PDB file of C-alpha atoms in Angstrom:
ATOM      1  CA  UNK A 454     -15.524  32.540  -9.137  1.00 55.00           C
ATOM      2  CA  UNK A 455     -17.927  30.087 -10.735  1.00 63.00           C
ATOM      3  CA  UNK A 456     -20.546  28.676  -8.414  1.00 60.00           C
ATOM      4  CA  UNK A 457     -20.506  24.931  -7.892  1.00 64.00           C
ATOM      5  CA  UNK A 458     -23.636  22.808  -8.115  1.00 57.00           C
ATOM      6  CA  UNK A 459     -23.505  22.310  -4.347  1.00 64.00           C
ATOM      7  CA  UNK A 460     -23.629  26.052  -3.635  1.00 73.00           C
ATOM      8  CA  UNK A 461     -26.861  27.373  -2.143  1.00 75.00           C
ATOM      9  CA  UNK A 462     -28.218  30.109  -4.380  1.00 76.00           C
ATOM     10  CA  UNK A 463     -31.220  31.202  -2.339  1.00 87.00           C
ATOM     11  CA  UNK A 464     -33.661  30.207   0.364  1.00 93.00           C
ATOM     12  CA  UNK A 465     -37.214  30.992  -0.682  1.00 95.00           C
ATOM     13  CA  UNK A 466     -40.015  31.665   1.762  1.00 95.00           C
ATOM     14  CA  UNK A 467     -43.411  33.305   1.536  1.00 96.00           C
ATOM     15  CA  UNK A 468     -43.264  36.998   2.395  1.00 94.00           C
ATOM     16  CA  UNK A 469     -46.567  36.553   4.272  1.00 94.00           C
ATOM     17  CA  UNK A 470     -45.693  33.161   5.748  1.00 95.00           C
ATOM     18  CA  UNK A 471     -47.308  32.103   8.999  1.00 95.00           C
ATOM     19  CA  UNK A 472     -47.108  29.182  11.389  1.00 96.00           C
ATOM     20  CA  UNK A 473     -48.369  25.869   9.980  1.00 95.00           C
ATOM     21  CA  UNK A 474     -48.797  27.166   6.394  1.00 95.00           C
ATOM     22  CA  UNK A 475     -46.738  24.129   5.251  1.00 96.00           C
ATOM     23  CA  UNK A 476     -44.971  26.152   2.571  1.00 97.00           C
ATOM     24  CA  UNK A 477     -42.860  23.741   0.538  1.00 97.00           C
ATOM     25  CA  UNK A 478     -45.153  20.706   0.719  1.00 97.00           C
ATOM     26  CA  UNK A 479     -45.020  20.679  -3.079  1.00 98.00           C
ATOM     27  CA  UNK A 480     -42.585  22.236  -5.543  1.00 98.00           C
ATOM     28  CA  UNK A 481     -41.909  22.471  -9.253  1.00 98.00           C
ATOM     29  CA  UNK A 482     -39.434  24.312 -11.454  1.00 98.00           C
ATOM     30  CA  UNK A 483     -39.050  25.281 -15.081  1.00 98.00           C
ATOM     31  CA  UNK A 484     -36.147  27.485 -16.115  1.00 96.00           C
ATOM     32  CA  UNK A 485     -35.919  30.488 -13.811  1.00 96.00           C
ATOM     33  CA  UNK A 486     -39.368  29.987 -12.268  1.00 98.00           C
ATOM     34  CA  UNK A 487     -40.154  28.011  -9.103  1.00 98.00           C
ATOM     35  CA  UNK A 488     -43.647  27.146  -7.851  1.00 98.00           C
ATOM     36  CA  UNK A 489     -44.240  26.232  -4.202  1.00 98.00           C
ATOM     37  CA  UNK A 490     -47.415  25.000  -2.520  1.00 98.00           C
ATOM     38  CA  UNK A 491     -48.588  26.047   0.952  1.00 98.00           C
ATOM     39  CA  UNK A 492     -51.753  24.081   1.663  1.00 97.00           C
ATOM     40  CA  UNK A 493     -52.582  25.632   5.035  1.00 97.00           C
ATOM     41  CA  UNK A 494     -52.468  29.279   3.971  1.00 96.00           C
ATOM     42  CA  UNK A 495     -55.615  30.906   5.334  1.00 95.00           C
ATOM     43  CA  UNK A 496     -56.224  33.873   3.025  1.00 95.00           C
ATOM     44  CA  UNK A 497     -59.214  32.192   1.369  1.00 95.00           C
ATOM     45  CA  UNK A 498     -60.458  30.578   4.565  1.00 94.00           C
ATOM     46  CA  UNK A 499     -58.907  28.234   7.089  1.00 95.00           C
ATOM     47  CA  UNK A 500     -56.511  25.882   5.244  1.00 96.00           C
ATOM     48  CA  UNK A 501     -57.728  27.101   1.864  1.00 97.00           C
ATOM     49  CA  UNK A 502     -54.168  27.007   0.572  1.00 97.00           C
ATOM     50  CA  UNK A 503     -52.001  28.967  -1.844  1.00 98.00           C
ATOM     51  CA  UNK A 504     -49.204  28.546  -4.346  1.00 98.00           C
ATOM     52  CA  UNK A 505     -46.286  30.918  -4.706  1.00 98.00           C
ATOM     53  CA  UNK A 506     -44.421  31.663  -7.907  1.00 98.00           C
ATOM     54  CA  UNK A 507     -40.828  32.882  -7.667  1.00 98.00           C
ATOM     55  CA  UNK A 508     -38.925  34.126 -10.713  1.00 97.00           C
ATOM     56  CA  UNK A 509     -35.380  35.338 -11.092  1.00 95.00           C
ATOM     57  CA  UNK A 510     -33.564  37.127 -13.884  1.00 94.00           C
ATOM     58  CA  UNK A 511     -30.135  37.244 -12.219  1.00 93.00           C
ATOM     59  CA  UNK A 512     -29.376  33.724 -11.034  1.00 91.00           C
ATOM     60  CA  UNK A 513     -31.364  34.045  -7.775  1.00 92.00           C
ATOM     61  CA  UNK A 514     -29.452  37.024  -6.452  1.00 92.00           C
ATOM     62  CA  UNK A 515     -32.902  38.631  -6.506  1.00 94.00           C
ATOM     63  CA  UNK A 516     -36.367  37.365  -7.382  1.00 95.00           C
ATOM     64  CA  UNK A 517     -39.995  38.395  -7.626  1.00 95.00           C
ATOM     65  CA  UNK A 518     -42.800  36.646  -5.749  1.00 97.00           C
ATOM     66  CA  UNK A 519     -46.422  36.126  -6.765  1.00 98.00           C
ATOM     67  CA  UNK A 520     -49.160  34.414  -4.796  1.00 98.00           C
ATOM     68  CA  UNK A 521     -51.742  32.273  -6.573  1.00 98.00           C
ATOM     69  CA  UNK A 522     -55.107  31.362  -5.103  1.00 98.00           C
ATOM     70  CA  UNK A 523     -58.225  29.775  -6.530  1.00 97.00           C
ATOM     71  CA  UNK A 524     -60.886  32.223  -7.666  1.00 97.00           C
ATOM     72  CA  UNK A 525     -63.398  30.176  -5.665  1.00 96.00           C
ATOM     73  CA  UNK A 526     -61.103  29.544  -2.697  1.00 96.00           C
ATOM     74  CA  UNK A 527     -62.811  28.091   0.358  1.00 95.00           C
ATOM     75  CA  UNK A 528     -61.821  26.735   3.745  1.00 96.00           C
ATOM     76  CA  UNK A 529     -60.129  23.325   3.769  1.00 95.00           C
ATOM     77  CA  UNK A 530     -59.506  23.195  -0.006  1.00 96.00           C
ATOM     78  CA  UNK A 531     -55.788  22.412   0.503  1.00 97.00           C
ATOM     79  CA  UNK A 532     -54.943  24.291  -2.698  1.00 98.00           C
ATOM     80  CA  UNK A 533     -51.249  23.729  -3.397  1.00 98.00           C
ATOM     81  CA  UNK A 534     -51.181  20.049  -2.455  1.00 98.00           C
ATOM     82  CA  UNK A 535     -49.533  19.472  -5.828  1.00 98.00           C
ATOM     83  CA  UNK A 536     -47.983  21.891  -8.315  1.00 98.00           C
ATOM     84  CA  UNK A 537     -46.519  21.698 -11.806  1.00 98.00           C
ATOM     85  CA  UNK A 538     -45.152  24.181 -14.315  1.00 98.00           C
ATOM     86  CA  UNK A 539     -44.286  24.164 -17.993  1.00 98.00           C
ATOM     87  CA  UNK A 540     -43.443  27.340 -19.827  1.00 97.00           C
ATOM     88  CA  UNK A 541     -46.165  29.913 -19.259  1.00 97.00           C
ATOM     89  CA  UNK A 542     -48.560  27.542 -17.486  1.00 98.00           C
ATOM     90  CA  UNK A 543     -48.847  26.543 -13.831  1.00 98.00           C
ATOM     91  CA  UNK A 544     -51.157  23.789 -12.539  1.00 98.00           C
ATOM     92  CA  UNK A 545     -52.173  23.568  -8.889  1.00 98.00           C
ATOM     93  CA  UNK A 546     -54.029  20.687  -7.243  1.00 98.00           C
ATOM     94  CA  UNK A 547     -56.568  21.267  -4.457  1.00 98.00           C
ATOM     95  CA  UNK A 548     -57.452  17.832  -3.131  1.00 97.00           C
ATOM     96  CA  UNK A 549     -60.306  18.895  -0.838  1.00 95.00           C
ATOM     97  CA  UNK A 550     -61.948  21.384  -3.199  1.00 94.00           C
ATOM     98  CA  UNK A 551     -65.704  21.128  -3.793  1.00 89.00           C
ATOM     99  CA  UNK A 552     -66.553  19.461  -0.483  1.00 73.00           C
ATOM    100  CA  UNK A 553     -65.882  15.934   0.706  1.00 79.00           C
ATOM    101  CA  UNK A 554     -62.511  15.612  -0.978  1.00 87.00           C
ATOM    102  CA  UNK A 555     -63.776  15.645  -4.558  1.00 96.00           C
ATOM    103  CA  UNK A 556     -60.829  17.804  -5.576  1.00 97.00           C
ATOM    104  CA  UNK A 557     -59.918  20.071  -8.468  1.00 98.00           C
ATOM    105  CA  UNK A 558     -56.892  21.271 -10.400  1.00 98.00           C
ATOM    106  CA  UNK A 559     -56.481  24.892 -11.403  1.00 98.00           C
ATOM    107  CA  UNK A 560     -54.629  26.142 -14.466  1.00 98.00           C
ATOM    108  CA  UNK A 561     -52.912  29.553 -14.439  1.00 98.00           C
ATOM    109  CA  UNK A 562     -51.195  31.240 -17.373  1.00 97.00           C
ATOM    110  CA  UNK A 563     -48.956  34.237 -17.805  1.00 97.00           C
ATOM    111  CA  UNK A 564     -48.934  36.345 -20.942  1.00 95.00           C
ATOM    112  CA  UNK A 565     -46.457  38.957 -19.717  1.00 95.00           C
ATOM    113  CA  UNK A 566     -43.363  36.897 -19.022  1.00 94.00           C
ATOM    114  CA  UNK A 567     -44.323  35.912 -15.498  1.00 95.00           C
ATOM    115  CA  UNK A 568     -45.215  39.346 -14.133  1.00 95.00           C
ATOM    116  CA  UNK A 569     -48.813  38.208 -13.564  1.00 97.00           C
ATOM    117  CA  UNK A 570     -50.763  34.932 -13.758  1.00 98.00           C
ATOM    118  CA  UNK A 571     -54.456  34.516 -14.513  1.00 97.00           C
ATOM    119  CA  UNK A 572     -56.626  31.525 -13.681  1.00 98.00           C
ATOM    120  CA  UNK A 573     -57.816  30.144 -17.026  1.00 97.00           C
ATOM    121  CA  UNK A 574     -59.409  26.825 -16.060  1.00 97.00           C
ATOM    122  CA  UNK A 575     -60.662  24.725 -13.180  1.00 97.00           C
ATOM    123  CA  UNK A 576     -60.314  21.040 -14.006  1.00 97.00           C
ATOM    124  CA  UNK A 577     -62.517  18.365 -12.447  1.00 97.00           C
ATOM    125  CA  UNK A 578     -63.148  14.723 -13.285  1.00 95.00           C
ATOM    126  CA  UNK A 579     -66.173  13.985 -15.452  1.00 93.00           C
ATOM    127  CA  UNK A 580     -67.200  11.301 -12.953  1.00 94.00           C
ATOM    128  CA  UNK A 581     -65.959  13.084  -9.832  1.00 88.00           C
ATOM    129  CA  UNK A 582     -67.152  11.801  -6.485  1.00 90.00           C
ATOM    130  CA  UNK A 583     -66.544  12.506  -2.844  1.00 92.00           C
ATOM    131  CA  UNK A 584     -63.191  11.237  -1.662  1.00 93.00           C
ATOM    132  CA  UNK A 585     -61.517  11.170  -5.095  1.00 93.00           C
ATOM    133  CA  UNK A 586     -58.982  13.816  -4.034  1.00 96.00           C
ATOM    134  CA  UNK A 587     -58.601  14.787  -7.675  1.00 97.00           C
ATOM    135  CA  UNK A 588     -55.415  16.843  -7.824  1.00 98.00           C
ATOM    136  CA  UNK A 589     -53.437  14.622  -5.467  1.00 97.00           C
ATOM    137  CA  UNK A 590     -50.760  14.777  -8.176  1.00 98.00           C
ATOM    138  CA  UNK A 591     -50.423  16.954 -11.270  1.00 98.00           C
ATOM    139  CA  UNK A 592     -48.079  17.211 -14.236  1.00 98.00           C
ATOM    140  CA  UNK A 593     -47.982  19.253 -17.420  1.00 98.00           C
ATOM    141  CA  UNK A 594     -46.151  19.226 -20.726  1.00 98.00           C
ATOM    142  CA  UNK A 595     -47.150  21.532 -23.536  1.00 96.00           C
ATOM    143  CA  UNK A 596     -50.893  21.294 -24.170  1.00 97.00           C
ATOM    144  CA  UNK A 597     -51.476  18.290 -21.904  1.00 98.00           C
ATOM    145  CA  UNK A 598     -52.243  18.201 -18.171  1.00 98.00           C
ATOM    146  CA  UNK A 599     -52.236  14.992 -16.118  1.00 98.00           C
ATOM    147  CA  UNK A 600     -54.146  14.791 -12.832  1.00 98.00           C
ATOM    148  CA  UNK A 601     -53.940  11.928 -10.347  1.00 97.00           C
ATOM    149  CA  UNK A 602     -56.393  10.840  -7.665  1.00 96.00           C
ATOM    150  CA  UNK A 603     -56.462   8.450  -4.707  1.00 94.00           C
ATOM    151  CA  UNK A 604     -59.065   6.249  -6.419  1.00 93.00           C
ATOM    152  CA  UNK A 605     -56.673   4.427  -8.754  1.00 93.00           C
ATOM    153  CA  UNK A 606     -57.401   6.519 -11.806  1.00 95.00           C
ATOM    154  CA  UNK A 607     -55.679   9.343 -13.651  1.00 97.00           C
ATOM    155  CA  UNK A 608     -57.246  11.940 -15.947  1.00 98.00           C
ATOM    156  CA  UNK A 609     -55.754  13.556 -19.028  1.00 98.00           C
ATOM    157  CA  UNK A 610     -56.785  17.027 -20.208  1.00 98.00           C
ATOM    158  CA  UNK A 611     -55.743  18.870 -23.347  1.00 98.00           C
ATOM    159  CA  UNK A 612     -56.106  22.334 -24.772  1.00 97.00           C
ATOM    160  CA  UNK A 613     -56.447  23.014 -28.484  1.00 96.00           C
ATOM    161  CA  UNK A 614     -56.877  26.786 -28.219  1.00 95.00           C
ATOM    162  CA  UNK A 615     -53.616  27.826 -26.649  1.00 92.00           C
ATOM    163  CA  UNK A 616     -54.712  27.267 -23.068  1.00 92.00           C
ATOM    164  CA  UNK A 617     -57.994  29.189 -23.118  1.00 91.00           C
ATOM    165  CA  UNK A 618     -59.977  26.006 -22.433  1.00 94.00           C
ATOM    166  CA  UNK A 619     -59.133  22.424 -21.445  1.00 97.00           C
ATOM    167  CA  UNK A 620     -61.128  19.275 -22.120  1.00 97.00           C
ATOM    168  CA  UNK A 621     -60.869  15.809 -20.580  1.00 98.00           C
ATOM    169  CA  UNK A 622     -59.598  13.397 -23.237  1.00 97.00           C
ATOM    170  CA  UNK A 623     -58.823  10.220 -21.290  1.00 97.00           C
ATOM    171  CA  UNK A 624     -59.191   8.360 -18.003  1.00 97.00           C
ATOM    172  CA  UNK A 625     -56.344   5.950 -17.315  1.00 96.00           C
ATOM    173  CA  UNK A 626     -56.595   2.887 -15.089  1.00 94.00           C
ATOM    174  CA  UNK A 627     -54.673  -0.363 -14.607  1.00 91.00           C
ATOM    175  CA  UNK A 628     -56.542  -3.650 -14.266  1.00 82.00           C
ATOM    176  CA  UNK A 629     -54.036  -5.327 -11.959  1.00 81.00           C
ATOM    177  CA  UNK A 630     -53.375  -2.567  -9.472  1.00 69.00           C
ATOM    178  CA  UNK A 631     -54.509  -2.921  -5.870  1.00 66.00           C
ATOM    179  CA  UNK A 632     -54.011   0.598  -4.600  1.00 78.00           C
ATOM    180  CA  UNK A 633     -51.974   3.730  -5.071  1.00 91.00           C
ATOM    181  CA  UNK A 634     -52.219   4.118  -8.865  1.00 95.00           C
ATOM    182  CA  UNK A 635     -52.074   7.835  -9.565  1.00 95.00           C
ATOM    183  CA  UNK A 636     -50.454   9.078  -6.378  1.00 95.00           C
ATOM    184  CA  UNK A 637     -47.594  10.323  -8.565  1.00 97.00           C
ATOM    185  CA  UNK A 638     -47.681  11.303 -12.239  1.00 98.00           C
ATOM    186  CA  UNK A 639     -45.307  12.665 -14.858  1.00 98.00           C
ATOM    187  CA  UNK A 640     -45.474  13.488 -18.555  1.00 98.00           C
ATOM    188  CA  UNK A 641     -43.068  14.194 -21.371  1.00 98.00           C
ATOM    189  CA  UNK A 642     -44.306  14.493 -24.927  1.00 96.00           C
ATOM    190  CA  UNK A 643     -46.444  11.472 -25.873  1.00 96.00           C
ATOM    191  CA  UNK A 644     -45.639   9.499 -22.720  1.00 98.00           C
ATOM    192  CA  UNK A 645     -47.320   9.536 -19.314  1.00 98.00           C
ATOM    193  CA  UNK A 646     -45.801   7.758 -16.315  1.00 98.00           C
ATOM    194  CA  UNK A 647     -47.956   6.819 -13.323  1.00 97.00           C
ATOM    195  CA  UNK A 648     -46.732   5.557  -9.970  1.00 95.00           C
ATOM    196  CA  UNK A 649     -48.508   2.808  -8.052  1.00 94.00           C
ATOM    197  CA  UNK A 650     -46.519   2.447  -4.874  1.00 92.00           C
ATOM    198  CA  UNK A 651     -48.832  -0.238  -3.429  1.00 90.00           C
ATOM    199  CA  UNK A 652     -48.693  -2.599  -6.392  1.00 89.00           C
ATOM    200  CA  UNK A 653     -48.187  -6.188  -5.182  1.00 86.00           C
ATOM    201  CA  UNK A 654     -46.444  -7.967  -8.070  1.00 86.00           C
ATOM    202  CA  UNK A 655     -43.133  -8.139  -6.209  1.00 88.00           C
ATOM    203  CA  UNK A 656     -44.670  -8.604  -2.762  1.00 90.00           C
ATOM    204  CA  UNK A 657     -46.924  -6.541  -0.524  1.00 89.00           C
ATOM    205  CA  UNK A 658     -46.634  -2.867  -1.468  1.00 88.00           C
ATOM    206  CA  UNK A 659     -43.577  -3.583  -3.580  1.00 91.00           C
ATOM    207  CA  UNK A 660     -44.742  -0.924  -6.000  1.00 92.00           C
ATOM    208  CA  UNK A 661     -44.697  -0.325  -9.727  1.00 92.00           C
ATOM    209  CA  UNK A 662     -44.697   2.392 -12.343  1.00 94.00           C
ATOM    210  CA  UNK A 663     -46.926   2.249 -15.412  1.00 95.00           C
ATOM    211  CA  UNK A 664     -46.033   3.794 -18.750  1.00 96.00           C
ATOM    212  CA  UNK A 665     -48.748   4.957 -21.167  1.00 97.00           C
ATOM    213  CA  UNK A 666     -48.196   6.292 -24.668  1.00 97.00           C
ATOM    214  CA  UNK A 667     -50.446   7.978 -27.184  1.00 94.00           C
ATOM    215  CA  UNK A 668     -50.127   7.462 -30.910  1.00 91.00           C
ATOM    216  CA  UNK A 669     -52.993   9.746 -31.966  1.00 87.00           C
TER     217      UNK A 669
END
């Protein structure tokens, strides 16, 4: 009979999973493709991290599994701390990449329907500094990638060549925020939403969400 929404279709796990990999610390889905972060995977060095892509063509009766890693993977990168997917593009945050918690976000694309993914860009903040943890949160819609940090700022990147290259087009901040701006981000079309869970307008750490729109 027809499956109900409450029915479990599948339980996904890394085929090479190991103790303390923390598979599932981040997740994203678009259509029949699921992306899962595992920040303590050790294939690129201790706690270098990985992201897994699962795709089904039969309603999760079966699926294929791919493992994504940064081309410059290094110990303690925590690649997979955040993940996002839209269409043929996957974005993965690595909050400890580039030493001292500067952070980076990696963009992967598939041109063969999800059979393989290639790293096409490594995104970093133009004013990156130690402790930014750039990549703490990531989101993508179409040609635009949003990357959050722990330093109360969010960066916007866009591609104009179909995903071959990405350029930073904006840095978003909020004048009245005390802490937490950018720990969560989302995008749809012309609108970016940014969480600030420690905003104080309604009391200590009452929280807020900021909405930004582009008209150009």
